[in-house]
Amino acid sequence: MANNTSKAETQDKTAKNVAEYHRQLKPGTPEFDMKKDFIKDEITGKVKRYFGKTIAKAGDMEVYRAAALTIRDEIMEKWVSYQEKCERKPQKELYYLSFEFLMGRAMGNNLMNIMETEVYKSALKELGFSLENIEEVETDAGLGNGGLGRLAACFLDSLTNLDLPAFGCGIRYEYGLFKQKIVDGYQIEMPDPWLQSGNVWDIARPEDTKEVHFNGRIIEKWEDGHMKFEHVDYNTVIAEPYDMPITGFDTDTVNTLRLWKACSPEIMNMTEFNRGDYAKANENKDLAEVISKVLYPEDNHYEGKLLRLKQQYFFVSATIQWIISKHKQKNLSMFDIPEYVQIHINDTHPTIAIPELMRLLMDEEGMSWDDAWSIVGRTFAYTNHTILCEALEKWPMDMVDSLLPRLGQIIHEIDRRQRIALNERFPGDTGKIEYMAVISRGQVSMANLCLTACHSVNGVAALHTEILKKETFKDYYSIYPYKFKNMTNGVTFRRWLYKANPELSSLICEAIGDGWVKDYTQLENLLPFADDKAFRDKFAKIKLNNKEKLAKYILDHNGITVDPASLFDVQIKRLHEYKRQLLKAFHIIYRYKSITETPENANKMPETFIFAAKAAPGYHMAKLIIKFINNIAKVVNNDPMTKDILKVVFIENYSVSIAEKIVAAANLSEQISTASKEASGTGNMKLMLNGALTIGTMDGANVEIREQVGDDNIFIFGMQSDEVLGLYSTNRSPSPELYATNMGIKSIVDTLIDGTFSGDEHNLFYDIYRSLVQGNNGSFADPYLLLPDFESYVHTCQQANSLYKDNQDEWNRKAVINTAKAGFFSSDRTIESYNKEIWHLR
Ligand SMILES: *Cc1c(COP(=O)(O)O)cnc(C)c1O
């Protein structure tokens, strides 16, 4: 356990932090009023200067922008001083490379961090606006798909909170993840032009513009007794950086998220332009700019598209060039890079950074292969995020060779040398060597490249790391056991509790002080309050208030009335078959059937089932499951026998800002992936932190949640990961037989084809049915094992349900325990651990 501070020490810290709490200006004091007047003047002035209006005529959007710019001015001061400080005294810095940063909204988060929420609230109120409404007009920075992108965002927050110097590096997509609308139960995707109304939070850094070269060929020539490689006939894309300040809670440290935008080197082809062919004149420009146009919307799934490889090289090359030029400016030796720079690769998407650093060190800095390889090996660390094979990136080498000819050569050479080493280690074991090789069957395995080159490889939860060591990467583990580490994911408590659940945060502060906001180990001081009836009641009252707020949101957005007293059972995450939203749907159908078919002895405890999930636009099965859930909702919510007991709600456009609204209101957190498939999960942590009980499989971080709270405070069901892996290895699915012999299961599965939820569209859900009971073209039927886990799941749902119905006070006690034991899942703990075991910053 992380908490080994003595009681006295903890109390001392708490006392100190409570004192600090009052650094937030107190309403009624002269300082508060002065600041408030200053803010009012700033906002009024900006509305006038930028929008040409008086404040009386301004709308929420204009006031948002004016307020955000005022906040930005304050942050700029700190940001500039922090950068100066870092330049004065060079120290080791982290570069966190990620294809995705799912940041969400910035304004409220920044206000919280600079401790000025209250004074802005008053200032806006006196100007006739509400801070809450103003915050709602900000568009999410949705530059990510799900957990992986949100993890990157939580990590930036924690790095800053811990005063560690770090840069997030990625792509400034013009369009983030699509916006989801539900029309007639179907998902419709709409573009997300998040920059269109103007982004207040980032600033261009044209002085750091870099060139990125694609295609062309390599000329080899001897010069001064060395082989030189010259890249010619290439196409140039310009990378323009935009920096966003990353504030931390109550600290002067301000880190930077640098996102690169792709631009064409030519404004326009003037020859074509003068000839009057305007379309042609812009052709090349469009080809360059398409690189940072849009985020690929697949989660946990890799698309072998050329444009995606271009995106990867684009941001990685610009980033590595920038790192080197900064290093040079500090007058440091190239050989000292690993002492001043750590580059972290978030999943394999930025792996191309490894050969790119090799290229720059050798071709630009004149280093030998061995020296460059040694530097690379001490600079890079890699996080694996999934064992799903459809997510493992493999690029055709001919694509790499033609798009990135010099990198192609370097990767071939890494492969050649690696094969020699492997041959010495495993003589004649060609099967193993092919499996481990960097290039095999004409494809480069990005994971194998990382495993070969990086000094550290980590999984994101204990179980996941064990699977990596024992299964996925077992051969690499056998030669480099010291590289493998576990870094269980975490979430930032600032956004996911302090900000998302202000009432609960105040209650916790009243009980144990506010030290927990910065020091996660203090959250456990809440544990004794689980046994305090008065505290439990207050805790439950706050949950009820949050449920009322969410109920209002649901009424406004879905037109569905839900009972805040009912059990709020939520499953919020990307829609993916392995996450098993369909299993939840089957449980709802089970409840529906038992109430309508045997009303006399059915459980009538009111429940509200809340889903929120985006499906990748090309993922047929996932989109069909969304339609299925919505059709179930239509039937169940309107059937006179169930409409006052069961409500099914699908909240559209799941995003960070929607997640913030839901986590505070959840009673039960659905974490029901097929064991072994969910590397960690972080939604589970956000919900636990807000006092939801988990119902889940022994998968990902659920295993560690159970360890923290104990068996009595979590609902665990279903097959274990080794059983699942064992079943797959037999290649025989138990599901067809279960379907044939188990009448309960059959009656649920048959609702997919008997019209219960499809009206006259008889075959609407046939594809789901087939995949469960037959498999597609002889593939393993029911690959995510819904049917084998079904009865265990229903049974466990009933346990949760009975507890909520019969003993809410006991439920509340468990809820408090869940919040109190969530400390381990702070991303501050995760980052401390990365730093201690991998980066060694400061
Ligand atoms: C936390 C989060 C996720 C990850 O949820 P999981 O349940 O871990 O898959 C996905 N999307 C958003 C918007 C999130 O905030």
JSON list of C-alpha atoms and ligand atoms in Angstrom, two decimals, residues 102 140 144-151 154 177 299-300 489 491 495-496 571-574 578-579 614 653-660 663 669-671 678 680-687, ligand 1:
[
{"chain": "A", "resi": 102, "resn": "LEU", "atom": "CA", "xyz": [-8.85, 13.51, -24.65]},
{"chain": "A", "resi": 140, "resn": "ASP", "atom": "CA", "xyz": [-14.72, 19.62, -25.41]},
{"chain": "A", "resi": 144, "resn": "GLY", "atom": "CA", "xyz": [-9.13, 11.01, -28.43]},
{"chain": "A", "resi": 145, "resn": "ASN", "atom": "CA", "xyz": [-11.32, 7.95, -28.58]},
{"chain": "A", "resi": 146, "resn": "GLY", "atom": "CA", "xyz": [-11.55, 6.68, -25.03]},
{"chain": "A", "resi": 147, "resn": "GLY", "atom": "CA", "xyz": [-9.43, 5.41, -22.18]},
{"chain": "A", "resi": 148, "resn": "LEU", "atom": "CA", "xyz": [-6.03, 5.76, -23.86]},
{"chain": "A", "resi": 149, "resn": "GLY", "atom": "CA", "xyz": [-6.54, 9.41, -24.77]},
{"chain": "A", "resi": 150, "resn": "ARG", "atom": "CA", "xyz": [-8.10, 10.28, -21.44]},
{"chain": "A", "resi": 151, "resn": "LEU", "atom": "CA", "xyz": [-5.20, 8.60, -19.62]},
{"chain": "A", "resi": 154, "resn": "CYS", "atom": "CA", "xyz": [-4.97, 12.66, -16.61]},
{"chain": "A", "resi": 177, "resn": "LEU", "atom": "CA", "xyz": [-13.85, 12.40, -32.42]},
{"chain": "A", "resi": 299, "resn": "ASP", "atom": "CA", "xyz": [-10.83, 2.49, -30.34]},
{"chain": "A", "resi": 300, "resn": "ASN", "atom": "CA", "xyz": [-8.70, -0.56, -29.62]},
{"chain": "A", "resi": 489, "resn": "ASN", "atom": "CA", "xyz": [-3.65, 3.29, -14.47]},
{"chain": "A", "resi": 491, "resn": "VAL", "atom": "CA", "xyz": [-7.44, 9.14, -12.87]},
{"chain": "A", "resi": 495, "resn": "ARG", "atom": "CA", "xyz": [-11.31, 16.68, -12.46]},
{"chain": "A", "resi": 496, "resn": "TRP", "atom": "CA", "xyz": [-13.10, 13.46, -11.52]},
{"chain": "A", "resi": 571, "resn": "GLN", "atom": "CA", "xyz": [-22.37, 1.47, -18.24]},
{"chain": "A", "resi": 572, "resn": "ILE", "atom": "CA", "xyz": [-20.44, 4.31, -19.86]},
{"chain": "A", "resi": 573, "resn": "LYS", "atom": "CA", "xyz": [-17.52, 3.55, -22.20]},
{"chain": "A", "resi": 574, "resn": "ARG", "atom": "CA", "xyz": [-16.79, 2.97, -25.86]},
{"chain": "A", "resi": 578, "resn": "TYR", "atom": "CA", "xyz": [-15.52, -7.14, -25.50]},
{"chain": "A", "resi": 579, "resn": "LYS", "atom": "CA", "xyz": [-16.95, -4.57, -23.10]},
{"chain": "A", "resi": 614, "resn": "LYS", "atom": "CA", "xyz": [-19.85, 5.77, -29.17]},
{"chain": "A", "resi": 653, "resn": "ASN", "atom": "CA", "xyz": [-22.47, 11.78, -27.45]},
{"chain": "A", "resi": 654, "resn": "TYR", "atom": "CA", "xyz": [-20.43, 10.23, -24.62]},
{"chain": "A", "resi": 655, "resn": "SER", "atom": "CA", "xyz": [-17.50, 12.55, -23.97]},
{"chain": "A", "resi": 656, "resn": "VAL", "atom": "CA", "xyz": [-15.47, 13.87, -21.04]},
{"chain": "A", "resi": 657, "resn": "SER", "atom": "CA", "xyz": [-18.01, 16.54, -20.16]},
{"chain": "A", "resi": 658, "resn": "ILE", "atom": "CA", "xyz": [-20.88, 14.01, -20.26]},
{"chain": "A", "resi": 659, "resn": "ALA", "atom": "CA", "xyz": [-18.84, 11.57, -18.18]},
{"chain": "A", "resi": 660, "resn": "GLU", "atom": "CA", "xyz": [-18.36, 14.29, -15.55]},
{"chain": "A", "resi": 663, "resn": "VAL", "atom": "CA", "xyz": [-20.08, 9.64, -12.59]},
{"chain": "A", "resi": 669, "resn": "SER", "atom": "CA", "xyz": [-20.73, 0.79, -12.09]},
{"chain": "A", "resi": 670, "resn": "GLU", "atom": "CA", "xyz": [-20.82, -1.84, -14.85]},
{"chain": "A", "resi": 671, "resn": "GLN", "atom": "CA", "xyz": [-17.33, -3.19, -15.61]},
{"chain": "A", "resi": 678, "resn": "GLU", "atom": "CA", "xyz": [-9.85, -5.02, -20.73]},
{"chain": "A", "resi": 680, "resn": "SER", "atom": "CA", "xyz": [-7.20, -1.76, -17.15]},
{"chain": "A", "resi": 681, "resn": "GLY", "atom": "CA", "xyz": [-10.24, 0.44, -17.51]},
{"chain": "A", "resi": 682, "resn": "THR", "atom": "CA", "xyz": [-10.30, 3.88, -15.93]},
{"chain": "A", "resi": 683, "resn": "GLY", "atom": "CA", "xyz": [-14.05, 4.47, -16.03]},
{"chain": "A", "resi": 684, "resn": "ASN", "atom": "CA", "xyz": [-14.23, 1.93, -13.21]},
{"chain": "A", "resi": 685, "resn": "MET", "atom": "CA", "xyz": [-11.94, 4.21, -11.12]},
{"chain": "A", "resi": 686, "resn": "LYS", "atom": "CA", "xyz": [-13.89, 7.43, -11.77]},
{"chain": "A", "resi": 687, "resn": "LEU", "atom": "CA", "xyz": [-17.12, 5.75, -10.70]},
{"chain": "B", "resi": 1, "resn": "LIG", "atom": "C1", "xyz": [-12.72, 7.51, -18.73]},
{"chain": "B", "resi": 1, "resn": "LIG", "atom": "C2", "xyz": [-13.25, 7.61, -20.07]},
{"chain": "B", "resi": 1, "resn": "LIG", "atom": "C3", "xyz": [-13.19, 6.51, -20.92]},
{"chain": "B", "resi": 1, "resn": "LIG", "atom": "C4", "xyz": [-12.64, 5.17, -20.50]},
{"chain": "B", "resi": 1, "resn": "LIG", "atom": "O1", "xyz": [-13.68, 4.38, -19.94]},
{"chain": "B", "resi": 1, "resn": "LIG", "atom": "P1", "xyz": [-13.51, 2.82, -19.72]},
{"chain": "B", "resi": 1, "resn": "LIG", "atom": "O2", "xyz": [-14.73, 2.44, -18.97]},
{"chain": "B", "resi": 1, "resn": "LIG", "atom": "O3", "xyz": [-12.26, 2.63, -18.92]},
{"chain": "B", "resi": 1, "resn": "LIG", "atom": "O4", "xyz": [-13.43, 2.20, -21.06]},
{"chain": "B", "resi": 1, "resn": "LIG", "atom": "C5", "xyz": [-13.72, 6.64, -22.19]},
{"chain": "B", "resi": 1, "resn": "LIG", "atom": "N1", "xyz": [-14.25, 7.81, -22.61]},
{"chain": "B", "resi": 1, "resn": "LIG", "atom": "C6", "xyz": [-14.33, 8.87, -21.81]},
{"chain": "B", "resi": 1, "resn": "LIG", "atom": "C7", "xyz": [-14.96, 10.12, -22.32]},
{"chain": "B", "resi": 1, "resn": "LIG", "atom": "C8", "xyz": [-13.83, 8.82, -20.52]},
{"chain": "B", "resi": 1, "resn": "LIG", "atom": "O5", "xyz": [-13.90, 9.91, -19.74]}
]
